[in-house]
XYZ file of C-alpha atoms in Angstrom:
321
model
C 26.916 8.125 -71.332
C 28.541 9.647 -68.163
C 27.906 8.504 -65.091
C 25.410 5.659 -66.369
C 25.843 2.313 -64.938
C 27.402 -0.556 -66.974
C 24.898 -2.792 -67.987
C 23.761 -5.629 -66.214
C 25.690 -3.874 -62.827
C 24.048 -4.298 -59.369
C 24.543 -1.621 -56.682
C 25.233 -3.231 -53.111
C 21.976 -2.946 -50.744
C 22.526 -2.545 -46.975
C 21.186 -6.239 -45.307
C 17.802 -5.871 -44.319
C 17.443 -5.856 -39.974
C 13.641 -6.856 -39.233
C 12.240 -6.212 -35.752
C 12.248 -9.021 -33.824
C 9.784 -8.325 -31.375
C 7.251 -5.300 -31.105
C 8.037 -1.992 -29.547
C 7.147 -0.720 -26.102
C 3.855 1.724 -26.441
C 2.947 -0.059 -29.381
C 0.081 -3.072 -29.657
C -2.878 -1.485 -28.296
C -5.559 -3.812 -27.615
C -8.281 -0.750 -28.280
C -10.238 -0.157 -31.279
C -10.840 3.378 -31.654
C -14.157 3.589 -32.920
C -13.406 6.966 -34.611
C -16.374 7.287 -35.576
C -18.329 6.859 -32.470
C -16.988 10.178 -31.691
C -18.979 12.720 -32.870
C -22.454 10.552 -32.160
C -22.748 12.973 -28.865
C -25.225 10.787 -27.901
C -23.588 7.612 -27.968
C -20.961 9.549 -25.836
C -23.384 11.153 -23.219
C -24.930 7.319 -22.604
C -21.022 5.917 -22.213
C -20.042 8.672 -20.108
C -22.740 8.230 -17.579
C -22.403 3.778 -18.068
C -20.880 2.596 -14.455
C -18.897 0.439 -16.806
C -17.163 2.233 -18.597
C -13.451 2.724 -17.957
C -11.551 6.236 -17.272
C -7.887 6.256 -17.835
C -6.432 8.852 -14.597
C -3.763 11.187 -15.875
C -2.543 13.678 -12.924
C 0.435 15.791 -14.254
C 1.954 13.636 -16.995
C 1.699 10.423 -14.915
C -0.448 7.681 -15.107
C -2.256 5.649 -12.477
C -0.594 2.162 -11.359
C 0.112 0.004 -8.951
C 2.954 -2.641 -8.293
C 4.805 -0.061 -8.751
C 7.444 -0.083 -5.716
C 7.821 -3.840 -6.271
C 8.574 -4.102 -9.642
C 5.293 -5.300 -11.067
C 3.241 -2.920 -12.361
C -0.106 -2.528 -13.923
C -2.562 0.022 -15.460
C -5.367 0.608 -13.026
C -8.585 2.268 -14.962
C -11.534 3.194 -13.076
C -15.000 3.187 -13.292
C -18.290 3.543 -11.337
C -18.719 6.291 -8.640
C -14.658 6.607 -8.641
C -14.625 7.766 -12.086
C -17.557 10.622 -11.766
C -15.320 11.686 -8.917
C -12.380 11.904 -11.306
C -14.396 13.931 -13.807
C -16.295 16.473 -11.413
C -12.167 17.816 -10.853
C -13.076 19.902 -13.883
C -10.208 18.472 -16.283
C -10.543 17.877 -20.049
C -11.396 14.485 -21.253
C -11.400 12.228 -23.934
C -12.847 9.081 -25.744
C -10.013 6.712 -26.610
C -12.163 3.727 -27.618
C -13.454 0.218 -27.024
C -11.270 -2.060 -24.931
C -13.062 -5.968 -24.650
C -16.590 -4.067 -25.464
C -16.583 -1.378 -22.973
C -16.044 2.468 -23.638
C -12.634 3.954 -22.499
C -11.725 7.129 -21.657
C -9.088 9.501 -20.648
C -9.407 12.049 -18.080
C -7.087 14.878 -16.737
C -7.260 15.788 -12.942
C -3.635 17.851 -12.757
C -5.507 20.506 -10.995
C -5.815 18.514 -8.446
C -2.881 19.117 -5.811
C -3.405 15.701 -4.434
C -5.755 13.412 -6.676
C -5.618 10.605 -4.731
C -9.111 11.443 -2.627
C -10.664 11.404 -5.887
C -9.537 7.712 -6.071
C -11.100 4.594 -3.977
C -8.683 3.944 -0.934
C -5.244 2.748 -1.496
C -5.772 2.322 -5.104
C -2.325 2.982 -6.654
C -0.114 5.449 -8.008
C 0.631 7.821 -10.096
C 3.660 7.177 -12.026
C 6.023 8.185 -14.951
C 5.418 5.758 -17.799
C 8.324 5.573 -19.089
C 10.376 4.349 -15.996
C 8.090 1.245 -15.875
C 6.531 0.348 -19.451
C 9.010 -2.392 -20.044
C 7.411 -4.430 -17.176
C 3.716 -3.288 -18.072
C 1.622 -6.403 -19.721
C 1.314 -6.258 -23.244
C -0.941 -3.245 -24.885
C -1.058 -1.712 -21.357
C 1.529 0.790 -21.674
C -0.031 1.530 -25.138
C -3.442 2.764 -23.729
C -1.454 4.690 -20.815
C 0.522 6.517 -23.385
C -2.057 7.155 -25.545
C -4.149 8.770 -22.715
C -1.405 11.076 -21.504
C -0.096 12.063 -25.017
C -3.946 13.065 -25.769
C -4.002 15.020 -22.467
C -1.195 16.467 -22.587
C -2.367 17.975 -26.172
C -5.843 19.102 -24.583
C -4.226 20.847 -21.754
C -1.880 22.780 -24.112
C -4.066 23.927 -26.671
C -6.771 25.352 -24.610
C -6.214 28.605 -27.103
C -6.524 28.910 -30.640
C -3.144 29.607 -32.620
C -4.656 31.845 -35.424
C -6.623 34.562 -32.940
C -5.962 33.527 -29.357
C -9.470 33.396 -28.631
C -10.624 30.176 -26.138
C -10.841 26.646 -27.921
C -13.784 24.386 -26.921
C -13.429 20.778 -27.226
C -14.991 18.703 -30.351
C -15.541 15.124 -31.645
C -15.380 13.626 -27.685
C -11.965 15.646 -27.265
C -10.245 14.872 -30.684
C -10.741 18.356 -31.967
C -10.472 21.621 -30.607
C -12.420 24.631 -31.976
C -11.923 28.175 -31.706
C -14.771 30.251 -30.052
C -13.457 33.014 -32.171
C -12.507 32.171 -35.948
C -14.027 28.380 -36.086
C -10.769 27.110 -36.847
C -10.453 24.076 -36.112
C -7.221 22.160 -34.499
C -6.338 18.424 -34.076
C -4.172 16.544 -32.031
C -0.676 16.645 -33.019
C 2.382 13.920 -33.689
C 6.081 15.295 -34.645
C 7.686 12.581 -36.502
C 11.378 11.711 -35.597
C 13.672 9.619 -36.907
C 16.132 7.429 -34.957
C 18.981 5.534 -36.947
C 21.486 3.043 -35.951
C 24.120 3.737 -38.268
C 26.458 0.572 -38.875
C 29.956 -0.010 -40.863
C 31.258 -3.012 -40.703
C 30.977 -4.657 -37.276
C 31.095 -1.187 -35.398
C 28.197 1.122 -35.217
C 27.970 4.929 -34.170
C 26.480 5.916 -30.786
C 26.331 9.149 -29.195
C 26.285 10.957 -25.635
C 23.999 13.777 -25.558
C 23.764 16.695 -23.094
C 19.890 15.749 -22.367
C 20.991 12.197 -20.989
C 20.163 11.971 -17.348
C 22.715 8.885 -17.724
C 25.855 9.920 -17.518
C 27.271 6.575 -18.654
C 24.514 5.789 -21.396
C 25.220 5.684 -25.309
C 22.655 5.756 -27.776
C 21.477 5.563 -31.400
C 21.005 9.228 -33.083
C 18.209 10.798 -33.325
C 16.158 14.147 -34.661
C 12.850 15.779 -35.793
C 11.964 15.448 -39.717
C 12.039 19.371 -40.665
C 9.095 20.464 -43.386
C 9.749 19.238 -46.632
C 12.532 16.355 -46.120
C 12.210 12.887 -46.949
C 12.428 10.595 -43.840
C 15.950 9.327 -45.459
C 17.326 12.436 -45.933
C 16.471 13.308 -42.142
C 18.308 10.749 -40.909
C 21.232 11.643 -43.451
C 21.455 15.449 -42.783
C 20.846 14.780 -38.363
C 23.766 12.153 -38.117
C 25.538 14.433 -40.943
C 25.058 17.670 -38.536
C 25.661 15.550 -35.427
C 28.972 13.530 -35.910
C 30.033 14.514 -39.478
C 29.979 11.170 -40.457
C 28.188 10.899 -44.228
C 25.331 7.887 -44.571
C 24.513 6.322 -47.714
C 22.009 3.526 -47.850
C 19.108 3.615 -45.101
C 16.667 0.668 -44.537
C 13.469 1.361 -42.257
C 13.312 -0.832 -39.119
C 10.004 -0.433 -37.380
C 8.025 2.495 -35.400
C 7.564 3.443 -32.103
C 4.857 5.938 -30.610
C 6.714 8.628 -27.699
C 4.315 10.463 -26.312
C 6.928 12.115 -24.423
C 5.148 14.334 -25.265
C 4.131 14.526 -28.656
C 6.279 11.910 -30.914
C 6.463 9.324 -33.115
C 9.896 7.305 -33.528
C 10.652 6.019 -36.611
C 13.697 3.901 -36.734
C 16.210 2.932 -39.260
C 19.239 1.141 -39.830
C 22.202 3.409 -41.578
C 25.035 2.365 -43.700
C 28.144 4.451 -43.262
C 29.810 5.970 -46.160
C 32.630 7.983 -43.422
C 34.365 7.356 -40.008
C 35.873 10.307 -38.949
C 33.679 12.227 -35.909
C 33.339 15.775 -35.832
C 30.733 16.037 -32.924
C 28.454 19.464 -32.897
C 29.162 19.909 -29.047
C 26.119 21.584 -28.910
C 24.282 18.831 -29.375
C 26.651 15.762 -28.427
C 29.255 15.549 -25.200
C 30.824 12.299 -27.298
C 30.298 10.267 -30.186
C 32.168 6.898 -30.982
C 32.235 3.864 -32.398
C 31.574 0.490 -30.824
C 32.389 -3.287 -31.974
C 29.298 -5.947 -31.179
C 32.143 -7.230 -28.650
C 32.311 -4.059 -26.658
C 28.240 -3.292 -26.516
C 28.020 -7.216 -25.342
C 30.114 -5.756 -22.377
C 28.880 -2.606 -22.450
C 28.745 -2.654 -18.295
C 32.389 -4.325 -17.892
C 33.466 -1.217 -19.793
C 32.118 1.488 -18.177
C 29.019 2.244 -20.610
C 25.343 1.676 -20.592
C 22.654 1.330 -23.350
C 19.243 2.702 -23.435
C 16.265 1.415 -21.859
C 15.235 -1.630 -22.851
C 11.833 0.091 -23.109
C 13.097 2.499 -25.921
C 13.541 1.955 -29.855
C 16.953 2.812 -29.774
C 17.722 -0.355 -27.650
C 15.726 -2.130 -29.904
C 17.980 -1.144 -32.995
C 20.928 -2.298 -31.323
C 19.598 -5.953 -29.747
C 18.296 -6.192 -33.615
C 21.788 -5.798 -35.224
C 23.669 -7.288 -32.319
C 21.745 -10.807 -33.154
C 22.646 -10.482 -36.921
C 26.236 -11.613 -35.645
C-alpha cells in the first residue's frame, strides 16, 4: 500500500535529554490544603493565629533580605507585623501549610512606601527573578506563587461577562461576580519553550524583548486554543526562524509567574537549516556548535539566566557531549 512502512522498519527517535536537576520556582515545600479553603472558619482562626505566616507582595516584588550582598532569603511575617500588613486594605490569599503553620499571601501595593508596615530594618522588596537562583530551595517557589496569585487578584477585581465588582471566594482562589454569579479562577497560560538541536548545533534566537543585548536563547511561545503542545512548538519555531521541526521530546516544566505562565520545555529535532527570521519577532537567529556556547563569553554572546528553563535546556544537551 502507499506510503505504508516496510515491515519490520523502525523510524529514528530523537535521544531522550532528562532534566538533570529541578527548575527554579519549582519544589515548593507547601501543601496546599485545597480544601481547607472554603472551611471559612478554619480560615478566620488562621488569620487571626500570631503564627501564622504572611507572604508581603508590594508591586510585583517580594520581601527579602541579603539582597545587596548576594545572599538572599524569603522573609514572611507574622504576629502584630502581619495585621499591620493586612489593615493596608490589599487582597489576600491562603497558599497553604508550610512545616504545620498556615501561610498566606498578602498585597500592600497601595502602599507608597510599605516598609512602616514592616518591623524595623526588616528587608526588601525585590524582583524575584533577578535573585531566585541564589534563593534556598522551595523558597523562590512560595515567593512566586504568592505574587503570581496577587497579581491575578489585583487584576480581576471585575467580572469579564458584565463588568459588575468581583468579591473574593474560597480564601482568595475564586472570584465571584456581585452581578451575574459567575464565577472566575486564577489563571495559567501555558507556553512552550524548545531547544531545537541538529546535529551538534542548536538554534537560538535574539528577541526584541531582551533587555540583554548580547543574550541568545531557546524559542519560545504561547499554546493557541486547540493545538497540541507539539504542534506549538512546531508552528512558533516554524513562524519564528522558518526552520521545519520534526520529532519533539518533552524535557521538564517550569512555573513563570511573570506574570501568569507556565513553561513547558522541550527538546526539538530539526528537519531544516536555512533561517528566515520574522523580524518582528526576532533581531537574529543562528546556529551554535556545543564548542561556541562553552565560550559563549570569549565570543561576544551570553546565555540566559541560570535561573530560567531555557538555560536549563541548553546545560542539559551541552552535557550529552
Amino acid at each position: 500500500m502507499p506510503g505504508r512502512r516496510a515491515r519490520g522498519t523502525v523510524r529514528p527517535r530523537m535521544l531522550s535529554i532528562p532534566a538533570s536537576r529541578p527548575n527554579a520556582y519549582t519544589g515548593s515545600p507547601l501543601d496546599r490544603a485545597s480544601g481547607r479553603r472554603d472551611d471559612a472558619a478554619f480560615i478566620a482562626r488562621a488569620l487571626a493565629d500570631p503564627d501564622s505566616l504572611f507572604v508581603p507582595v508590594w508591586r510585583a516584588r517580594n520581601l527579602m533580605k541579603g539582597v545587596a550582598e548576594g545572599r538572599p532569603e524569603a522573609l514572611l511575617i507574622s504576629g502584630g507585623a502581619a495585621e499591620r500588613l493586612r489593615m493596608a486594605g490589599g487582597p489576600w490569599a491562603f497558599l497553604g501549610f508550610w512545616g504545620g503553620r498556615a501561610v498566606f499571601a498578602v498585597d500592600c501595593s497601595t502602599a507608597d512606601d510599605p516598609l512602616p508596615l514592616l518591623p524595623e530594618s526588616v528587608g526588601t522588596f525585590a524582583d524575584l527573578r533577578q535573585v531566585a537562583g541564589l534563593l534556598p530551595p522551595g523558597e523562590a517557589s512560595v515567593l512566586a506563587h504568592a505574587r503570581g496569585l496577587m497579581h491575578w487578584r489585583v487584576k480581576h477585581r471585575f467580572c469579564g461577562v458584565c463588568g459588575n465588582p468581583c468579591e473574593p471566594r474560597s480564601a482568595g482562589h475564586v472570584m465571584q461576580c456581585t452581578g451575574c454569579d459567575a464565577q472566575h479562577f486564577p489563571r495559567t497560560d501555558p507556553a512552550v519553550i524548545m531547544l531545537v538541536v541538529r546535529g551538534d548545533r542548536c538554534l537560538l534566537g535574539h528577541s526584541h524583548r531582551f533587555p540583554n543585548t548580547r543574550m541568545y536563547s531557546t524559542l519560545a511561545g504561547f499554546v493557541e486554543p486547540g493545538e497540541s503542545l507539539e504542534e506549538a512548538v512546531r508552528r512558533e519555531v516554524l513562524e519564528e526562524t522558518g526552520v521545519r521541526v520534526g520529532a519533539v521530546q518533552y524535557h521538564s516544566s517550569q512555573p513563570w509567574p511573570f506574570p501568569s505562565s507556565i513553561m513547558l520545555g522541550f527538546h526539538a529535532e530539526a528537519l531544516s537549516e536555512e533561517i528566515a527570521i520574522d523580524p518582528d519577532e526576532l533581531r537574529d537567529a543562528r546556529w551554535f556548535s556545543r564548542a561556541e556556547l562553552r565560550e559563549s563569553e570569549a565570543l561576544g554572546f551570553s546565555l540566559p539566566r541560570v535561573d530560567s528553563i531555557a538555560r536549563r535546556l541548553i546545560e542539559d544537551w551541552l552535557a550529552l557531549a
